[in-house]
Short mmCIF file of C-alpha atoms in Angstrom, two decimals:
data_model
loop_
_atom_site.label_atom_id
_atom_site.label_comp_id
_atom_site.label_asym_id
_atom_site.label_seq_id
_atom_site.Cartn_x
_atom_site.Cartn_y
_atom_site.Cartn_z
CA MET Q 905 101.48 -13.00 -3.06
CA GLU Q 906 100.90 -13.33 -6.73
CA GLY Q 907 97.42 -14.80 -6.08
CA GLU Q 908 96.43 -11.91 -3.83
CA ALA Q 909 97.68 -9.43 -6.39
CA THR Q 910 95.71 -11.06 -9.18
CA GLN Q 911 92.60 -11.10 -6.96
CA ALA Q 912 92.93 -7.40 -6.21
CA ILE Q 913 93.42 -6.67 -9.90
CA ASP Q 914 90.28 -8.66 -10.73
CA GLN Q 915 88.25 -6.75 -8.14
CA GLN Q 916 89.52 -3.47 -9.50
CA GLN Q 917 88.56 -4.51 -13.03
CA GLU Q 918 85.04 -5.53 -11.88
CA LYS Q 919 84.57 -2.11 -10.28
CA ILE Q 920 85.63 -0.44 -13.50
CA LYS Q 921 83.29 -2.62 -15.57
CA ARG Q 922 80.24 -1.66 -13.38
CA PRO Q 923 78.02 1.14 -14.72
CA LEU Q 924 78.28 4.54 -13.16
CA ALA Q 925 74.79 4.31 -11.60
CA LEU Q 926 75.72 1.14 -9.68
CA ARG Q 927 79.00 2.58 -8.37
CA GLN Q 928 77.22 5.52 -6.69
CA PRO Q 929 75.90 5.09 -3.10
CA GLU Q 930 72.22 4.12 -2.80
CA VAL Q 931 69.87 6.78 -1.39
CA PHE Q 932 66.27 6.02 -0.34
CA GLU Q 933 63.78 8.93 -0.18
CA THR Q 934 60.18 8.95 0.97
CA PRO Q 935 57.59 11.17 -0.73
CA ASP Q 936 56.16 14.13 1.11
CA ALA Q 937 52.93 13.44 2.99
CA GLU Q 938 49.88 14.75 1.17
CA ASP Q 939 47.21 16.72 2.95
CA SER Q 940 44.42 14.23 3.57
CA GLY Q 941 41.94 16.88 4.59
CA PRO Q 942 41.41 20.21 6.27
CA ILE Q 943 43.26 20.91 9.48
CA VAL Q 944 41.01 20.36 12.47
CA VAL Q 945 41.46 23.02 15.07
CA VAL Q 946 40.14 22.09 18.51
CA VAL Q 947 38.59 25.14 20.08
CA GLU Q 948 38.51 25.04 23.83
CA GLU Q 949 35.11 25.67 25.36
CA ARG Q 950 35.22 28.74 27.54
CA ASP Q 951 31.53 29.19 28.36
CA ASN Q 952 30.64 25.65 29.50
CA ALA Q 953 29.20 25.82 33.02
CA ASN Q 954 29.80 22.07 33.62
CA ILE Q 955 33.61 22.43 33.56
CA ASP Q 956 35.33 23.55 36.75
CA ARG Q 957 38.16 25.89 35.79
CA THR Q 958 39.34 26.75 39.31
CA GLY Q 959 43.08 27.38 39.12
CA VAL Q 960 45.73 26.43 41.67
CA THR Q 961 48.60 28.79 42.38
CA PRO Q 962 51.88 26.83 42.49
CA ASN Q 963 53.36 29.04 45.23
CA LYS Q 964 50.36 28.55 47.52
CA ALA Q 965 50.38 24.79 46.93
CA PHE Q 966 54.11 24.64 47.69
CA ALA Q 967 53.63 26.67 50.89
CA ARG Q 968 50.71 24.45 51.95
CA PHE Q 969 52.49 21.10 51.53
CA TYR Q 970 56.02 22.25 52.34
CA ASP Q 971 57.79 20.19 54.97
CA LYS Q 972 55.01 17.59 55.00
CA GLY Q 973 55.57 13.85 55.05
CA PHE Q 974 53.62 10.66 54.51
CA ASP Q 975 54.04 7.64 56.68
CA SER Q 976 53.25 4.50 54.70
CA ALA Q 977 53.07 2.40 57.87
CA GLN Q 978 50.25 4.45 59.35
CA ASP Q 979 46.84 2.66 59.52
CA PHE Q 980 43.82 4.62 58.30
CA SER Q 981 41.30 1.78 58.67
CA SER Q 982 39.70 3.39 61.71
CA THR Q 983 38.58 6.35 59.64
CA VAL Q 984 36.86 4.16 57.02
CA ARG Q 985 33.22 3.58 57.87
CA ARG Q 986 30.98 0.85 56.56
CA ALA Q 987 28.14 2.13 54.41
CA SER Q 988 24.73 1.66 55.90
CA LYS Q 989 22.38 -0.74 54.18
CA GLN Q 990 19.58 0.60 52.07
CA LYS Q 991 16.35 0.69 53.94
CA GLU Q 992 13.15 -0.65 52.50
CA PHE Q 993 10.00 1.34 53.03
CA GLU Q 994 6.71 -0.48 53.18
CA ALA Q 995 3.45 1.15 52.28
CA SER Q 996 0.48 0.80 54.54
CA LYS Q 997 -2.58 -1.18 53.56
CA GLU Q 998 -4.60 1.99 53.09
CA ASP Q 999 -2.05 3.31 50.57
CA LEU Q 1000 -2.10 -0.02 48.73
CA LYS Q 1001 -5.87 0.09 48.57
CA SER Q 1002 -5.73 3.58 47.08
CA LEU Q 1003 -3.17 2.41 44.50
CA GLN Q 1004 -5.18 -0.63 43.40
CA GLU Q 1005 -7.21 -0.30 40.20
CA THR Q 1006 -10.92 -0.67 40.16
CA PRO Q 1007 -12.46 -3.10 37.65
CA LEU Q 1008 -13.66 -0.16 35.55
CA GLN Q 1009 -10.19 1.45 35.50
CA ARG Q 1010 -8.55 -1.86 34.62
CA PHE Q 1011 -11.09 -2.50 31.86
CA GLN Q 1012 -10.59 0.98 30.39
CA ARG Q 1013 -6.79 0.60 30.59
CA LEU Q 1014 -6.88 -2.78 28.82
CA GLN Q 1015 -9.30 -1.41 26.25
CA SER Q 1016 -7.05 1.58 25.47
CA GLU Q 1017 -3.90 -0.61 25.35
CA VAL Q 1018 -5.54 -3.07 22.96
CA ARG Q 1019 -6.74 -0.18 20.78
CA GLU Q 1020 -3.24 1.38 20.72
CA LEU Q 1021 -1.65 -1.99 19.90
CA SER Q 1022 -4.10 -2.51 17.04
CA GLU Q 1023 -3.36 0.97 15.66
CA GLU Q 1024 0.41 0.38 15.90
CA LEU Q 1025 0.11 -2.96 14.09
CA SER Q 1026 -2.03 -1.44 11.34
CA ALA Q 1027 0.44 1.47 10.93
CA ALA Q 1028 3.40 -0.94 10.78
CA ALA Q 1029 1.58 -3.12 8.23
CA GLU Q 1030 0.92 -0.07 6.03
CA LYS Q 1031 4.56 1.05 6.14
CA ARG Q 1032 6.00 -2.38 5.30
CA THR Q 1033 6.00 -3.78 1.79
CA PRO Q 1034 4.08 -7.01 0.96
CA LEU Q 1035 7.38 -8.94 0.76
CA GLU Q 1036 8.40 -7.85 4.29
CA GLN Q 1037 5.12 -8.89 5.88
CA ASP Q 1038 5.50 -12.17 7.73
CA ILE Q 1039 3.19 -14.64 9.43
CA PRO Q 1040 3.96 -13.62 13.09
CA ALA Q 1041 2.66 -10.08 12.46
CA LEU Q 1042 -0.63 -11.46 11.11
CA GLU Q 1043 -0.89 -13.84 14.07
CA ILE Q 1044 -0.40 -10.93 16.50
CA ALA Q 1045 -3.15 -8.98 14.71
CA ASP Q 1046 -5.49 -11.99 15.03
CA GLU Q 1047 -4.69 -12.28 18.76
CA VAL Q 1048 -5.42 -8.56 19.21
CA GLN Q 1049 -8.79 -9.05 17.51
CA GLN Q 1050 -9.52 -11.97 19.85
CA LEU Q 1051 -8.67 -9.77 22.85
CA GLN Q 1052 -11.07 -7.11 21.59
CA VAL Q 1053 -13.79 -9.73 21.21
CA GLN Q 1054 -13.15 -10.96 24.78
CA LEU Q 1055 -13.42 -7.41 26.15
CA GLU Q 1056 -16.69 -6.92 24.27
CA ASP Q 1057 -17.99 -10.19 25.72
CA LEU Q 1058 -17.09 -8.99 29.22
CA ILE Q 1059 -19.05 -5.77 28.90
CA ALA Q 1060 -21.91 -7.58 27.12
CA LYS Q 1061 -22.63 -9.72 30.19
CA GLU Q 1062 -25.39 -8.33 32.36
CA GLU Q 1063 -23.66 -9.07 35.68
CA HIS Q 1064 -20.50 -7.16 34.61
CA ARG Q 1065 -22.22 -3.99 33.44
CA PRO Q 1066 -22.44 -2.31 36.89
CA PHE Q 1067 -18.64 -2.58 37.21
CA LEU Q 1068 -17.49 -1.99 33.61
CA ASN Q 1069 -19.98 0.56 32.28
CA PRO Q 1070 -19.28 4.11 33.54
CA ASN Q 1071 -22.75 5.27 32.43
CA TYR Q 1072 -24.54 2.41 34.12
CA GLU Q 1073 -26.06 4.57 36.88
CA ASN Q 1074 -27.25 7.16 34.37
CA GLU Q 1075 -28.76 4.45 32.18
CA GLN Q 1076 -30.47 2.86 35.17
CA SER Q 1077 -31.84 6.22 36.27
CA SER Q 1078 -33.11 6.93 32.74
CA ILE Q 1079 -34.73 3.49 32.59
CA LEU Q 1080 -36.29 4.07 36.00
CA GLN Q 1081 -37.62 7.46 34.88
CA ALA Q 1082 -39.03 5.91 31.71
CA ASN Q 1083 -40.78 3.21 33.76
CA LEU Q 1084 -42.16 5.80 36.16
CA SER Q 1085 -43.42 7.91 33.26
CA LYS Q 1086 -45.11 4.84 31.76
CA LYS Q 1087 -46.75 4.05 35.09
CA LEU Q 1088 -47.87 7.67 35.44
CA ILE Q 1089 -49.38 7.68 31.94
CA SER Q 1090 -51.16 4.38 32.55
CA HIS Q 1091 -52.47 5.70 35.88
CA LEU Q 1092 -53.73 8.88 34.20
CA GLU Q 1093 -55.41 6.84 31.47
CA ALA Q 1094 -57.08 4.66 34.11
CA VAL Q 1095 -58.27 7.74 36.02
CA GLY Q 1096 -59.62 9.25 32.78
CA ALA Q 1097 -61.49 6.02 31.99
CA LYS Q 1098 -63.03 5.94 35.50
CA ASP Q 1099 -64.19 9.56 35.22
CA LYS Q 1100 -65.74 8.81 31.85
CA ARG Q 1101 -67.60 5.82 33.29
CA LYS Q 1102 -68.84 7.89 36.21
CA GLN Q 1103 -70.14 10.56 33.84
CA GLU Q 1104 -71.93 7.95 31.76
CA ASP Q 1105 -73.52 6.41 34.89
CA ALA Q 1106 -74.56 9.82 36.17
CA SER Q 1107 -76.14 10.77 32.84
CA SER Q 1108 -78.07 7.49 32.72
CA ASP Q 1109 -79.31 7.67 36.34
CA ASP Q 1110 -80.11 11.41 36.67
CA LYS Q 1111 -81.99 12.19 33.48
CA GLY Q 1112 -84.33 14.57 35.28
CA GLN Q 1113 -81.57 16.78 36.62
CA ILE Q 1114 -80.37 19.97 34.97
CA THR Q 1115 -77.09 19.75 33.07
CA TYR Q 1116 -74.82 22.75 32.89
CA GLU Q 1117 -72.41 23.13 29.95
CA LEU Q 1118 -69.31 25.21 30.44
CA TYR Q 1119 -67.30 26.75 27.59
CA TYR Q 1120 -63.83 28.29 27.88
CA THR Q 1121 -61.93 30.64 25.64
CA PRO Q 1122 -58.56 29.94 23.90
CA ALA Q 1123 -56.82 31.98 26.58
CA LEU Q 1124 -58.11 29.54 29.18
CA ALA Q 1125 -56.92 26.70 26.93
CA GLU Q 1126 -53.41 28.14 26.87
CA SER Q 1127 -53.39 28.46 30.64
CA ALA Q 1128 -54.61 24.88 30.88
CA LYS Q 1129 -51.77 23.80 28.63
CA GLU Q 1130 -49.28 25.54 30.85
CA GLY Q 1131 -50.82 24.04 33.97
CA SER Q 1132 -51.28 20.42 32.85
CA GLU Q 1133 -49.16 19.76 29.80
CA LEU Q 1134 -49.13 16.00 30.24
CA SER Q 1135 -52.92 15.73 30.33
CA VAL Q 1136 -53.21 17.91 27.23
CA LEU Q 1137 -50.73 15.71 25.40
CA SER Q 1138 -52.62 12.57 26.39
CA GLU Q 1139 -55.91 14.16 25.27
CA MET Q 1140 -54.35 15.19 21.96
CA ASP Q 1141 -52.99 11.67 21.51
CA ARG Q 1142 -56.43 10.21 22.18
CA ARG Q 1143 -58.12 12.56 19.72
CA MET Q 1144 -55.51 11.82 17.06
CA ALA Q 1145 -56.09 8.10 17.58
CA GLN Q 1146 -59.85 8.61 17.11
CA LEU Q 1147 -59.25 10.60 13.92
CA GLU Q 1148 -56.96 7.86 12.62
CA LYS Q 1149 -59.63 5.25 13.30
CA LEU Q 1150 -62.23 7.33 11.49
CA LEU Q 1151 -60.00 8.10 8.50
CA GLY Q 1152 -58.37 4.70 8.27
CA ALA Q 1153 -54.86 3.38 8.82
CA ASN Q 1154 -52.18 5.96 8.12
CA THR Q 1155 -49.33 4.87 5.88
CA PHE Q 1156 -46.76 6.63 8.02
CA MET Q 1157 -48.01 5.18 11.29
CA GLY Q 1158 -48.53 1.78 9.74
CA ASN Q 1159 -44.76 1.31 9.35
CA LEU Q 1160 -44.14 2.13 13.03
CA PRO Q 1161 -44.24 -0.39 15.90
CA ALA Q 1162 -46.75 1.69 17.92
CA ASN Q 1163 -49.97 3.48 16.99
CA ASP Q 1164 -49.90 6.31 19.55
CA MET Q 1165 -47.49 9.21 19.95
CA LEU Q 1166 -46.26 8.29 23.44
CA SER Q 1167 -45.34 4.77 22.39
CA LEU Q 1168 -43.65 6.19 19.32
CA VAL Q 1169 -41.61 8.60 21.46
CA GLU Q 1170 -40.67 5.76 23.82
CA SER Q 1171 -39.53 3.56 20.95
CA MET Q 1172 -37.49 6.44 19.53
CA ASN Q 1173 -35.97 7.03 22.96
CA ASP Q 1174 -35.00 3.35 23.18
CA LYS Q 1175 -33.36 3.54 19.77
CA LEU Q 1176 -31.49 6.72 20.67
CA SER Q 1177 -30.23 5.08 23.87
CA LEU Q 1178 -28.36 2.61 21.67
CA LEU Q 1179 -26.19 5.48 20.41
CA ASN Q 1180 -24.26 5.84 23.66
CA GLN Q 1181 -20.46 5.84 23.85
CA VAL Q 1182 -20.17 2.12 24.64
CA GLU Q 1183 -22.21 1.06 21.61
CA LEU Q 1184 -20.32 3.50 19.40
CA ASP Q 1185 -17.01 2.07 20.66
CA LYS Q 1186 -18.27 -1.41 19.77
CA VAL Q 1187 -19.19 -0.27 16.27
CA ASP Q 1188 -15.81 1.43 15.92
CA ARG Q 1189 -13.97 -1.75 16.95
CA LYS Q 1190 -16.03 -3.86 14.57
CA LEU Q 1191 -15.27 -1.44 11.73
CA LYS Q 1192 -11.54 -1.56 12.51
CA MET Q 1193 -11.62 -5.37 12.53
CA LEU Q 1194 -13.44 -5.38 9.21
CA SER Q 1195 -10.94 -2.92 7.74
CA LEU Q 1196 -8.05 -5.16 8.86
CA GLU Q 1197 -9.72 -8.19 7.30
CA LEU Q 1198 -10.32 -6.27 4.07
CA ASP Q 1199 -6.67 -5.20 4.03
CA ASP Q 1200 -5.60 -8.84 4.46
CA ILE Q 1201 -7.89 -9.88 1.60
CA ALA Q 1202 -6.51 -7.11 -0.61
CA ARG Q 1203 -2.93 -8.15 0.19
CA SER Q 1204 -3.70 -11.80 -0.59
CA GLU Q 1205 -5.28 -10.76 -3.90
CA GLU Q 1206 -2.21 -8.68 -4.72
CA LYS Q 1207 0.05 -11.64 -3.94
CA THR Q 1208 -1.95 -14.04 -6.12
CA GLY Q 1209 -2.38 -11.50 -8.95
CA LEU Q 1210 -0.60 -11.78 -12.29
CA PRO Q 1211 2.34 -9.54 -13.24
CA ALA Q 1212 1.67 -6.42 -15.26
CA HIS Q 1213 2.96 -7.75 -18.60
CA GLN Q 1214 1.01 -11.01 -18.29
CA GLU Q 1215 -2.14 -9.13 -17.38
CA LYS Q 1216 -1.62 -6.88 -20.43
CA LYS Q 1217 -1.29 -9.92 -22.69
CA VAL Q 1218 -4.44 -11.45 -21.19
CA ASN Q 1219 -6.34 -8.22 -21.89
CA GLU Q 1220 -5.10 -8.17 -25.49
CA VAL Q 1221 -6.17 -11.80 -26.02
CA TYR Q 1222 -9.55 -11.01 -24.49
CA GLU Q 1223 -10.03 -8.05 -26.87
CA MET Q 1224 -9.09 -10.23 -29.85
CA MET Q 1225 -11.57 -12.90 -28.78
CA ALA Q 1226 -14.26 -10.25 -28.33
CA ARG Q 1227 -13.64 -9.00 -31.89
CA ALA Q 1228 -13.68 -12.58 -33.22
CA ASP Q 1229 -17.03 -13.38 -31.59
CA ALA Q 1230 -18.86 -11.67 -34.49
CA THR Q 1231 -17.20 -13.88 -37.14
CA ILE Q 1232 -17.38 -17.18 -35.23
CA GLN Q 1233 -20.88 -17.90 -36.54
CA GLN Q 1234 -19.69 -17.48 -40.17
CA MET Q 1235 -16.67 -19.76 -39.75
CA PRO Q 1236 -18.40 -23.03 -40.96
CA ALA Q 1237 -19.45 -21.43 -44.28
CA ILE Q 1238 -15.98 -19.94 -44.76
CA ILE Q 1239 -14.33 -23.32 -44.09
CA ALA Q 1240 -16.64 -25.09 -46.59
CA ARG Q 1241 -15.90 -22.46 -49.24
CA LEU Q 1242 -12.15 -22.80 -48.71
CA GLN Q 1243 -12.38 -26.59 -49.02
CA SER Q 1244 -14.26 -26.25 -52.32
CA LEU Q 1245 -11.61 -23.81 -53.63
CA ARG Q 1246 -8.72 -26.02 -52.55
CA PRO Q 1247 -8.22 -27.78 -55.99
CA LEU Q 1248 -8.27 -24.40 -57.76
CA HIS Q 1249 -5.69 -23.08 -55.34
CA GLU Q 1250 -3.48 -26.12 -55.94
CA GLU Q 1251 -3.76 -25.68 -59.74
CA SER Q 1252 -2.94 -22.00 -59.43
CA LEU Q 1253 0.08 -22.96 -57.35
CA THR Q 1254 1.32 -25.40 -60.06
CA PHE Q 1255 0.56 -22.85 -62.79
CA SER Q 1256 2.59 -20.22 -61.05
CA GLN Q 1257 5.46 -22.67 -60.67
CA THR Q 1258 5.29 -23.59 -64.41
CA LEU Q 1259 5.11 -19.95 -65.41
CA ARG Q 1260 8.12 -19.17 -63.27
CA HIS Q 1261 10.03 -22.07 -64.90
CA LEU Q 1262 9.11 -20.83 -68.41
CA HIS Q 1263 10.22 -17.35 -67.48
CA ASN Q 1264 13.57 -18.68 -66.35
CA GLN Q 1265 14.02 -20.67 -69.57
CA GLN Q 1266 13.08 -17.63 -71.66
CA SER Q 1267 15.63 -15.53 -69.89
CA GLN Q 1268 18.27 -18.20 -70.52
CA ILE Q 1269 17.36 -18.37 -74.24
CA VAL Q 1270 17.53 -14.60 -74.55
CA HIS Q 1271 20.95 -14.63 -72.90
CA MET Q 1272 22.14 -17.37 -75.27
CA LEU Q 1273 20.79 -15.51 -78.34
CA SER Q 1274 22.53 -12.34 -77.30
CA SER Q 1275 25.81 -14.22 -76.85
CA HIS Q 1276 25.39 -15.98 -80.24
CA ASN Q 1277 24.63 -12.65 -81.93
CA ALA Q 1278 27.84 -11.22 -80.56
CA HIS Q 1279 29.78 -14.22 -81.84
CA LEU Q 1280 28.18 -13.85 -85.32
CA ILE Q 1281 29.16 -10.22 -85.46
CA LYS Q 1282 32.73 -11.15 -84.59
CA VAL Q 1283 32.71 -13.88 -87.30
CA GLU Q 1284 31.37 -11.45 -89.92
CA ASP Q 1285 34.05 -8.94 -89.02
CA GLY Q 1286 36.69 -11.65 -89.30
CA LEU Q 1287 35.38 -12.81 -92.67
CA ALA Q 1288 35.39 -9.24 -94.01
CA GLU Q 1289 38.98 -8.78 -92.90
CA ASN Q 1290 39.95 -12.10 -94.43
CA MET Q 1291 38.26 -11.17 -97.75
CA ALA Q 1292 40.12 -7.86 -97.83
CA THR Q 1293 43.41 -9.63 -97.15
CA ILE Q 1294 42.74 -12.25 -99.84
CA GLN Q 1295 41.83 -9.49 -102.29
CA LYS Q 1296 45.08 -7.72 -101.59
CA ASN Q 1297 47.03 -10.92 -102.01
CA VAL Q 1298 45.27 -11.68 -105.32
CA ASP Q 1299 45.96 -8.16 -106.58
CA ALA Q 1300 49.57 -8.45 -105.61
CA LEU Q 1301 49.82 -11.85 -107.29
CA ASN Q 1302 48.24 -10.49 -110.47
CA ALA Q 1303 50.68 -7.62 -110.50
CA ARG Q 1304 53.61 -9.97 -110.16
CA ILE Q 1305 52.22 -12.24 -112.89
CA GLU Q 1306 51.90 -9.23 -115.20
CA LYS Q 1307 55.45 -8.20 -114.42
CA VAL Q 1308 56.69 -11.70 -115.10
CA ALA Q 1309 54.70 -11.80 -118.33
CA GLU Q 1310 56.16 -8.47 -119.41
CA LYS Q 1311 59.66 -9.70 -118.67
CA LEU Q 1312 59.04 -12.86 -120.62
CA SER Q 1313 57.61 -10.95 -123.57
CA SER Q 1314 60.50 -8.53 -123.61
CA ALA Q 1315 62.99 -11.34 -123.44
#
């Protein structure tokens, strides 16, 4: 009992010894939640046509399904039908023939796809920086160029032109017309030569006959031009050729492949026929390929180029060397002169060193003299004070001697 009492007393003393804050009950509080942001209010969409807002009246639903039951043992498998398989529709051969591409359509499609791919690659290469450009992109561009070359080779072959050139019939018709016009001109020239020979033979055989000369006015000439324009042109060409022979070779016609106007027109027509759409497309593709190659060369030059600060330093060194070019020729004479003046320079160097040493010694002597002068002044002052003190002592001694002498004389 005594032990329990002492234990209770000890516990009571420990409670008393505790601070007031520890004797109170512990309370834990959480801080109020802070507003993390604005309150989001969800507004219900009222005008959306895709949402079915048909309402169901609870009373009607209750009346409809009131006193109804569901039998879980009932089998509903008979009402479930198997879905029919999807049917496949086959097209007839005539439809497939109409859907197949002709060689010309396929060639034009491939040509346009290759052109679009080349444009996309060039646009992507322009947008990307030189560091982002990789080898596969360049390889794809090279393959596209090879495809363009293959397409050009296809259309360049003579046996493929009827199928791949849309203007082949027009070109063939123009060529046929040109050939027919050439044949017609040659036939007219042959007929004109025969008539001329017949006239010459008739004039040589029938000298005794009467010859009639007919003259026609310019009005008749204009009507003749309107009636037979081709013959007039050939006659004009012949007369111009005769005038050129009489006057000599013309400088303008001498540079041309033909000497008559018809041949000149034919040659010009042949040259103009080269400016059709196919040839222009070829030139356009070649120019695009060249532009891509030039871009690659420019990129390679940019990669191998020096940085800006190094290039600036190189330019500065180049300018310095350009300024020094004028004095390079005088450098041997300058070097010889400097070598001859070398002993004098060495002597001047030693002289300057000696002069500097003398200056230092002079400054030291001046400092010493000034210090000695100060000491002498102090000594003179001390001697003057000592002389004054000695004089006082002597005067005092004389006075005492006189006093002693007076005392002795009085005694």
